Tab-separated table of C-alpha atoms and ligand atoms in Angstrom:
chain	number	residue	atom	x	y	z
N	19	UNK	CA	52.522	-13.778	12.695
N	20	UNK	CA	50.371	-13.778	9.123
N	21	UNK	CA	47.342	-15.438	11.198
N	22	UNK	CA	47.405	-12.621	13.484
N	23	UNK	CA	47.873	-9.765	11.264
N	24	UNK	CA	44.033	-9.479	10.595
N	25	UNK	CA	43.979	-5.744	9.895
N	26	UNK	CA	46.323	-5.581	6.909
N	27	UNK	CA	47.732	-2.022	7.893
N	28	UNK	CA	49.104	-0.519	4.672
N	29	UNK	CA	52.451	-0.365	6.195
N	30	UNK	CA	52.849	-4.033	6.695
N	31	UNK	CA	51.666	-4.802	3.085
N	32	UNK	CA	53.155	-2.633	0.918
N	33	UNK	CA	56.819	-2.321	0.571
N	34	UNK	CA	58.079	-0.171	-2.415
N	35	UNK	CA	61.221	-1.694	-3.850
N	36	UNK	CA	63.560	-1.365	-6.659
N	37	UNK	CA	63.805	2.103	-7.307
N	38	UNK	CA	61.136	4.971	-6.179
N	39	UNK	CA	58.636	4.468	-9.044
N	40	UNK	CA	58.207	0.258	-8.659
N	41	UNK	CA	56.465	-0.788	-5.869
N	42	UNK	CA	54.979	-4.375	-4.663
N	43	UNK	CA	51.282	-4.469	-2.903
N	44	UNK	CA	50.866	-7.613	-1.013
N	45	UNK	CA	46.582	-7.947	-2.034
N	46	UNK	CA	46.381	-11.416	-0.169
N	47	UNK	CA	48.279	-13.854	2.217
N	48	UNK	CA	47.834	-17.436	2.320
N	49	UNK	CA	46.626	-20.678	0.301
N	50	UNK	CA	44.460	-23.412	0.679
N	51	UNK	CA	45.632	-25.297	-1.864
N	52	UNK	CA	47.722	-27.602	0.180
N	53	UNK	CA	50.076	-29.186	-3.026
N	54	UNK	CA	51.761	-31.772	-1.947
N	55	UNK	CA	55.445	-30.957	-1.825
N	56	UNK	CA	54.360	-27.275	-0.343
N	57	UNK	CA	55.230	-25.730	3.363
N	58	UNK	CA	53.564	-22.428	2.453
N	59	UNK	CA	49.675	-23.049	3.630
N	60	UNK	CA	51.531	-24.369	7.235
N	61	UNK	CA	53.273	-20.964	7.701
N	62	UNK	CA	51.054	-18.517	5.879
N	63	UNK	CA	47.955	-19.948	6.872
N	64	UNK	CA	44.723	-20.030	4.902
N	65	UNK	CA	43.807	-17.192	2.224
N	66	UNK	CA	43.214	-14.077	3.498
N	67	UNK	CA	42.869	-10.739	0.880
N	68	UNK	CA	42.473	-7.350	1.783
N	69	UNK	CA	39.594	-5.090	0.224
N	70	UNK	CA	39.956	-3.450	-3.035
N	71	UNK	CA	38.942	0.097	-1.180
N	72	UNK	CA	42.281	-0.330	0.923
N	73	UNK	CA	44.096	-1.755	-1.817
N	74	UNK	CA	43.670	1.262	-3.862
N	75	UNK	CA	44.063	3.931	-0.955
N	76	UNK	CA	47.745	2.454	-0.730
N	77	UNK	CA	48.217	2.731	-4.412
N	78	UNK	CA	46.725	6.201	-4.840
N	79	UNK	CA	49.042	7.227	-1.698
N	80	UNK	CA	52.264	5.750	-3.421
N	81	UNK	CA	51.473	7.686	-6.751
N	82	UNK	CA	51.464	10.525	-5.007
N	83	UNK	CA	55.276	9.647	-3.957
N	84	UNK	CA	56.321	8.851	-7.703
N	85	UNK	CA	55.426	5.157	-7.649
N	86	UNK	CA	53.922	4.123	-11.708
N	87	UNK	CA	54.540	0.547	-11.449
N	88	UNK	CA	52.684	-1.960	-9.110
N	89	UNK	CA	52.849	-5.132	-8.802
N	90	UNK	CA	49.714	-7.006	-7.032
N	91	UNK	CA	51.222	-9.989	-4.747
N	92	UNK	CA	49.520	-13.299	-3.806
N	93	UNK	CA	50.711	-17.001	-3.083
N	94	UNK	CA	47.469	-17.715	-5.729
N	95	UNK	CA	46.299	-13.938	-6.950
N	96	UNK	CA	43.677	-15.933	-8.917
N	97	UNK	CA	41.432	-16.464	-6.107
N	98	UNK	CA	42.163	-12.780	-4.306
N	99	UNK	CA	39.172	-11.427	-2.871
N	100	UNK	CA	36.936	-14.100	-2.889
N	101	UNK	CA	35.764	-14.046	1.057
N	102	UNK	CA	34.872	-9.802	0.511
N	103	UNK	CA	32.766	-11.122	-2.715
N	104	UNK	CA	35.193	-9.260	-4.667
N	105	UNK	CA	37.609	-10.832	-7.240
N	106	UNK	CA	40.933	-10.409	-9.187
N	107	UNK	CA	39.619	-8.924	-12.467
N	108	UNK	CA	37.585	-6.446	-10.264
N	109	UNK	CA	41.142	-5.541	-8.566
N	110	UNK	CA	43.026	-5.252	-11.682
N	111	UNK	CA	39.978	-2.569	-13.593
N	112	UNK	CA	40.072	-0.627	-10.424
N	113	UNK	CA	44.063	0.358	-10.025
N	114	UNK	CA	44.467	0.079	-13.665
N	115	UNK	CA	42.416	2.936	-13.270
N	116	UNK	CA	44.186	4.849	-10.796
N	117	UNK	CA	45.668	8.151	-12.930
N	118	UNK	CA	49.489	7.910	-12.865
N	119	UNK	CA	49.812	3.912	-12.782
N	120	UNK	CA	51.793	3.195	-16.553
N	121	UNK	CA	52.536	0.154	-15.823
N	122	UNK	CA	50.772	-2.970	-12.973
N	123	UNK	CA	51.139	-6.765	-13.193
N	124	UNK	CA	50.154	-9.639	-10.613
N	125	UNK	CA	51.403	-12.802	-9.442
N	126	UNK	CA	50.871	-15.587	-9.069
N	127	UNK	CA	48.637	-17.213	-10.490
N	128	UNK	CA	47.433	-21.172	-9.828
N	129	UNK	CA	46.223	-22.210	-12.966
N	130	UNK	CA	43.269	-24.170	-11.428
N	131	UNK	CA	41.922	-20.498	-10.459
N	132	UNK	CA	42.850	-18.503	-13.816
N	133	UNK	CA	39.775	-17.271	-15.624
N	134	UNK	CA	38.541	-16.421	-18.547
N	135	UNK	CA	37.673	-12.704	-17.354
N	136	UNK	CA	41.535	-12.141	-16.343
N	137	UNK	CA	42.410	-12.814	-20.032
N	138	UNK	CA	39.891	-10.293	-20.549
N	139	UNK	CA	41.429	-7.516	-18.479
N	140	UNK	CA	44.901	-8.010	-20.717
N	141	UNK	CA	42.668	-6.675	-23.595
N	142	UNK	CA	40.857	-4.458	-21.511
N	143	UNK	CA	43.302	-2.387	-19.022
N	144	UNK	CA	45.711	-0.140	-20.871
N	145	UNK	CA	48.371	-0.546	-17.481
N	146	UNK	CA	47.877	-4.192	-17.375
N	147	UNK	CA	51.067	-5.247	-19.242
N	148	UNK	CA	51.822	-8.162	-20.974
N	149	UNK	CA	53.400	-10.028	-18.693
N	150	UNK	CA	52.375	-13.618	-16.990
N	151	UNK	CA	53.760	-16.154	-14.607
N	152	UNK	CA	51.627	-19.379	-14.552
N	153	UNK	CA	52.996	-21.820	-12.456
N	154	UNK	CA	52.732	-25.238	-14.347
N	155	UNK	CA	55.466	-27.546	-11.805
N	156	UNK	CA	55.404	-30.077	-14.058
N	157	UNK	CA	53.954	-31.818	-17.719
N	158	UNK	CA	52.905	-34.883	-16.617
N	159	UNK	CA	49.468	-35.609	-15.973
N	160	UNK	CA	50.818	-38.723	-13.445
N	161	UNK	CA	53.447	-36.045	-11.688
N	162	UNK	CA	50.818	-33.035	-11.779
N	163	UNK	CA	48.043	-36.109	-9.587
N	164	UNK	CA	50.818	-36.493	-7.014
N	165	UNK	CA	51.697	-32.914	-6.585
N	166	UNK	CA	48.099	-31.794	-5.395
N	167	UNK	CA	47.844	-29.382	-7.842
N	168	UNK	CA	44.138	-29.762	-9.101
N	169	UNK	CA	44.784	-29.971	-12.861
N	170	UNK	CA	45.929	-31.781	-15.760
N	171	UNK	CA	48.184	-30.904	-18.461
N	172	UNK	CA	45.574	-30.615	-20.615
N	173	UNK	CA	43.607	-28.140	-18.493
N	174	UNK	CA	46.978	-26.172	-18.599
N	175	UNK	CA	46.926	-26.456	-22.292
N	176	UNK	CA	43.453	-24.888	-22.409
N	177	UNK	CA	44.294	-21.808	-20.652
N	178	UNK	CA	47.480	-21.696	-22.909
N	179	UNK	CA	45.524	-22.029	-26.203
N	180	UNK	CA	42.914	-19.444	-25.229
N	181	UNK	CA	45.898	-16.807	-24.590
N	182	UNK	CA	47.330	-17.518	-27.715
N	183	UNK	CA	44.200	-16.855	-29.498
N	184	UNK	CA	44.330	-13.182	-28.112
N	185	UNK	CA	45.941	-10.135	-29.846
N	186	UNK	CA	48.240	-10.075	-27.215
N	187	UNK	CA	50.122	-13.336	-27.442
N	188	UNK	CA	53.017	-12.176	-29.523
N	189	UNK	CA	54.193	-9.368	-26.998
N	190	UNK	CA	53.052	-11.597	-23.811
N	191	UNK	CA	55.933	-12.824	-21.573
N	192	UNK	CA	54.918	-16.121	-19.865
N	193	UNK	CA	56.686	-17.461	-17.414
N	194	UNK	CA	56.693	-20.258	-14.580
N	195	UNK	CA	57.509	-22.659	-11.925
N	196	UNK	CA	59.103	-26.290	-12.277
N	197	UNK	CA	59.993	-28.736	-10.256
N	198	UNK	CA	61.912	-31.703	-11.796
N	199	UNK	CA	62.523	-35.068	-10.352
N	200	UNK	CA	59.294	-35.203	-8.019
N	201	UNK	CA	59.270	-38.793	-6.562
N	202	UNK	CA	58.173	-41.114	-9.303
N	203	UNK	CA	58.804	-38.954	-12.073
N	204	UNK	CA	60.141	-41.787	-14.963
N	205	UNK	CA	61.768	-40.898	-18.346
N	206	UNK	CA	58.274	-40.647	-19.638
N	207	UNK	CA	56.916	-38.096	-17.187
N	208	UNK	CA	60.233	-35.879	-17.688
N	209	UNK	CA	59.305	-36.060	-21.960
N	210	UNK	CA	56.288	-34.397	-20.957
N	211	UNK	CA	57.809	-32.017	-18.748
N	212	UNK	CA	59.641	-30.810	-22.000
N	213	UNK	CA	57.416	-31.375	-24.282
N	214	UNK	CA	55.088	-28.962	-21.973
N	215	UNK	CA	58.197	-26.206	-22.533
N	216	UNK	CA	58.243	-26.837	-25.983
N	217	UNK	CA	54.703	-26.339	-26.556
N	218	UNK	CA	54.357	-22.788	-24.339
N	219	UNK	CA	57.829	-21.546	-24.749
N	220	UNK	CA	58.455	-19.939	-21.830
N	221	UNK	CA	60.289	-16.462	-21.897
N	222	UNK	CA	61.780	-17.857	-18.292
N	223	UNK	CA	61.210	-20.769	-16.101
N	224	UNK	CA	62.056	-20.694	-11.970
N	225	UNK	CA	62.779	-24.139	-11.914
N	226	UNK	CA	63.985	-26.729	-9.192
N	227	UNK	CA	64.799	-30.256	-8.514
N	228	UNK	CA	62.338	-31.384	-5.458
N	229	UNK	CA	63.575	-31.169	-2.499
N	230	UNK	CA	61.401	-32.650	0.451
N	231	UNK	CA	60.498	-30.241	3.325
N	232	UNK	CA	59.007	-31.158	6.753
N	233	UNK	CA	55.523	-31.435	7.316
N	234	UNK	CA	54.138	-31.679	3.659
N	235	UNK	CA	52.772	-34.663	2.644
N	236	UNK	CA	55.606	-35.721	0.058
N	237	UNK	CA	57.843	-35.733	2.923
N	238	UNK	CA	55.419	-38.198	4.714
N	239	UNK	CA	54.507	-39.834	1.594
N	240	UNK	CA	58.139	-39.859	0.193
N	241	UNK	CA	60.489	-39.307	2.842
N	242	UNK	CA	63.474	-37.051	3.264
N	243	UNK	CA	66.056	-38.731	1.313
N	244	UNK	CA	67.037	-38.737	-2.129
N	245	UNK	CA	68.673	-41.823	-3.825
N	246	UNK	CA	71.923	-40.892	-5.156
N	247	UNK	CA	71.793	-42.449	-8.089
N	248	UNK	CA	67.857	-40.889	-8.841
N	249	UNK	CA	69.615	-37.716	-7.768
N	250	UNK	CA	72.111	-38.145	-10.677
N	251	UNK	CA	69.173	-38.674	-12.692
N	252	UNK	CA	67.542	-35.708	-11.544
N	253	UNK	CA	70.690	-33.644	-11.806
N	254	UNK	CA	71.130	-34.239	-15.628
N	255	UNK	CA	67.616	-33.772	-16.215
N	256	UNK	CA	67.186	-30.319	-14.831
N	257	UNK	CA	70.580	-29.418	-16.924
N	258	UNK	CA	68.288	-30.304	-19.740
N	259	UNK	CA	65.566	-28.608	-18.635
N	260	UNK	CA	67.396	-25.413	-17.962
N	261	UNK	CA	69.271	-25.804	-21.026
N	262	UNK	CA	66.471	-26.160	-22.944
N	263	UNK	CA	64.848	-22.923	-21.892
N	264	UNK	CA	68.002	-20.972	-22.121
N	265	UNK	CA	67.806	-21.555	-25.758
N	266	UNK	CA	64.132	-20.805	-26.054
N	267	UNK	CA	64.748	-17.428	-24.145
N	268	UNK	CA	67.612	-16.773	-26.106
N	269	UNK	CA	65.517	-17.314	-29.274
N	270	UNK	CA	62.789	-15.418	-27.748
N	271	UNK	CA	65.024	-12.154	-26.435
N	272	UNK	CA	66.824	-12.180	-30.199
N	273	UNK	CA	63.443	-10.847	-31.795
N	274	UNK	CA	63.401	-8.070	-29.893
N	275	UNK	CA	66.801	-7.157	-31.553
N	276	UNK	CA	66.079	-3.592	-33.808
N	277	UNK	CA	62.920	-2.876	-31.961
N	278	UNK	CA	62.669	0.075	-29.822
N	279	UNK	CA	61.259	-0.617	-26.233
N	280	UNK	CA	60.199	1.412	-23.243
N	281	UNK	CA	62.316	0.832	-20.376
N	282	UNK	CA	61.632	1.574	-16.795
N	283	UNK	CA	65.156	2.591	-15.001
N	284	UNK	CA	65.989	0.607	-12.070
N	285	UNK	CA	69.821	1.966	-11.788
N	286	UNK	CA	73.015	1.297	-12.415
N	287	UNK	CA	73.942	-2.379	-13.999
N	288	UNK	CA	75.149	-4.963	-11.265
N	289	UNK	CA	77.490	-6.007	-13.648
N	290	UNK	CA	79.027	-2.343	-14.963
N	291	UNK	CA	78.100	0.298	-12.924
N	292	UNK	CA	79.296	2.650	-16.099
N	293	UNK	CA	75.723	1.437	-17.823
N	294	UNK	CA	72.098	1.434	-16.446
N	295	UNK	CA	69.558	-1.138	-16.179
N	296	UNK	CA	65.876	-1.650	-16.374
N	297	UNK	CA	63.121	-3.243	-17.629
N	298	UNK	CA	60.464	-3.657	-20.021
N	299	UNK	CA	56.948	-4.333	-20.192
N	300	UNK	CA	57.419	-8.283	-19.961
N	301	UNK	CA	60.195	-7.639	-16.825
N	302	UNK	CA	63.335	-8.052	-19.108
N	303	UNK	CA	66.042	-6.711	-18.312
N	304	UNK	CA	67.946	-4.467	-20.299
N	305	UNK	CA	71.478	-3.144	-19.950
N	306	UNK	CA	72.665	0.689	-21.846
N	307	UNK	CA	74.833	3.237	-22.148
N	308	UNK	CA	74.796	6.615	-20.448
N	309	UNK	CA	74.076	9.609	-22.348
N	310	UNK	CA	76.580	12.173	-22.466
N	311	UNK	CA	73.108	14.592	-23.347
N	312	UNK	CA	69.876	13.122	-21.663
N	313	UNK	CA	69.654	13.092	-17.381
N	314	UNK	CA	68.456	9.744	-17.217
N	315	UNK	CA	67.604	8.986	-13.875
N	316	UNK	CA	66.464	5.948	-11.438
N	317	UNK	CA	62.621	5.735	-12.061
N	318	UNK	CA	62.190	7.358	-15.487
N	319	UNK	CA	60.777	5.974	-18.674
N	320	UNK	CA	63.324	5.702	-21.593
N	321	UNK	CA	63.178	4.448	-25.108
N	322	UNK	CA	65.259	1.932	-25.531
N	323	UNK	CA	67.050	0.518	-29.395
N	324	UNK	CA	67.762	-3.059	-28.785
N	325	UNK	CA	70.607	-4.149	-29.968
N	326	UNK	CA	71.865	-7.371	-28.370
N	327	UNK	CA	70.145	-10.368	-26.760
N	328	UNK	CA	71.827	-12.941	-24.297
N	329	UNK	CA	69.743	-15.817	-22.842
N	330	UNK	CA	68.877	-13.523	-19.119
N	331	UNK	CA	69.111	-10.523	-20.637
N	332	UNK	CA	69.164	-7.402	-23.557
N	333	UNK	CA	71.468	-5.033	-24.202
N	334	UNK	CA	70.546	-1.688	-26.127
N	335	UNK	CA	71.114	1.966	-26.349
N	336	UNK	CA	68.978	5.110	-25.854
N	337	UNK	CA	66.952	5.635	-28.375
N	338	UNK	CA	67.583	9.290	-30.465
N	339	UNK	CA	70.219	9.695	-28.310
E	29	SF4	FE1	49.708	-22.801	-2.516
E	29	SF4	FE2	51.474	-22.336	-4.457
E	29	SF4	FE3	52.197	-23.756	-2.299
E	29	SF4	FE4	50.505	-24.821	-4.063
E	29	SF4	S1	52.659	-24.229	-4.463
E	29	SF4	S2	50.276	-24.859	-1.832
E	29	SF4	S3	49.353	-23.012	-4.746
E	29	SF4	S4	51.589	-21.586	-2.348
């Protein structure tokens, strides 16, 4: 289906979601980075982008139907464009451009392909908002050679150290992907898979135990089972993992307690459909009252007094309310 879909009609990439003013842009399909324990490249094929000109006719078309947020979609972002002799920062400076767009953000991003020059555009574009997910899978330089993935843990380091040197850093929310208990991973690897958390502190981590598919090479390297008792293993070492970054998230969301945010609306709270919900710059989401005086509606911008932190989310209330 992907390798036929050559012409990238703006109806097949773009699908506007969460509420009227948030949409996602699909900018490229595709990878060709073939990690190891990966079906995606089999399925999606190799990396195809659309042009920037198309890319920002869509945009420019959803502004005019209320849409401020966009967020640029690619299995690996970092390389978009490369076949039209265009590139990602080019992308980014030309709908962070487009009048009505407050807030845009991409993902994601294989750190093998992150530049210098998309650091650049955080300082640079006014609607590029400080929010990153960098996909690290794992801390071990051993783990990170048998996944494919084309860098060490010090290369991940590098690009970690050069965005903490920027003015943004403090406000930036940095998240990513792990996978614990790849084949081989020993009690030494999984130290450096937390020390790696330690040393970035994640605002949020998507993070797995392996599990083989079909047709990668793990599976044929590794095969489909499990050991139960490496399971157990692996079981108690995610729990750490997770735990671990709960706290650090926790930590994280409690400075933001006093501070007044701006808050896109997304609607009412899954949880209590008596408060809304939205989210800030860095994609937090924050739970409030509402106001017996302001119409606050699904796709407005509201201030936002924080005023309690949980590990997944804030809680606050309107701001001069
Ligand atoms: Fe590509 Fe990401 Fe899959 Fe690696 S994990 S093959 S970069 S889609």
């Amino acid at each position: 289906e992907f390798l036929e879909d050559i012409s990238y009609s703006s109806t097949l990439m773009t699908r506007a979601a969460v509420s009227k003013a948030h949409a996602y842009v699909t900018a490229m399909k595709g990878c060709n980075n073939y990690c190891s324990y990966c079906i995606v490249p089999y399925v999606r094929g190799p990396e195809r982008s659309r042009t920037i000109l198309e890319i920002k006719n869509d945009v420019e078309n959803m502004v005019n139907n209320g849409v401020s947020s966009v967020m640029l979609l690619g299995q690996n972002i970092a390389r978009f464009g490369l076949e039209n002799h265009e590139h990602l920062p080019l992308l980014l400076r030309t709908i962070g451009k487009i009048k009505g767009i407050k807030r845009l953000t991409f993902m994601t991003s294989h750190p093998r392909d992150f530049s210098d020059d998309i650091i650049t555009c955080f300082e640079e574009i006014e609607a590029l908002v400080p929010m990153l997910h960098l996909p690290a899978q794992h801390g071990s330089n051993k783990i990170l050679k048998a996944m494919n993935r084309g860098y060490t843990r010090e290369d991940y380091l590098e690009i970690i150290n050069k965005l903490k040197a920027t003015s943004f850093w403090n406000d930036l929310a940095i998240t990513t992907d792990m996978i614990v208990g790849f084949p081989g991973e020993e009690e030494q690897d999984f130290e450096d898979l937390i020390s790696l958390l330690e040393e970035v502190r994640y605002d949020n981590s998507y993070s797995f135990i392996y599990s083989p598919r079909p047709g990668t090479k793990a599976y044929k390297d590794y095969g489909s089972k499990i050991n139960k008792e490496l399971r157990e293993i692996y079981v108690k070492r995610h729990m750490k993992y997770h735990d671990l970054q709960n706290e650090i998230a926790f930590e994280k969301n409690k400075n933001l307690i006093g501070k007044v945010v701006e808050i896109l609306v997304e609607g009412p709270s899954v949880k209590d459909p008596n408060k809304l919900s939205g989210r800030t710059v860095g994609g937090k989401v924050v739970n409030f009252e509402r106001s017996q005086k302001q119409t606050v509606e699904t796709g407005n911008y509201v201030m936002v007094n924080i005023t309690k932190a949980h590990p997944t989310h804030l809680k606050g209330e309107l701001f001069n309310d």
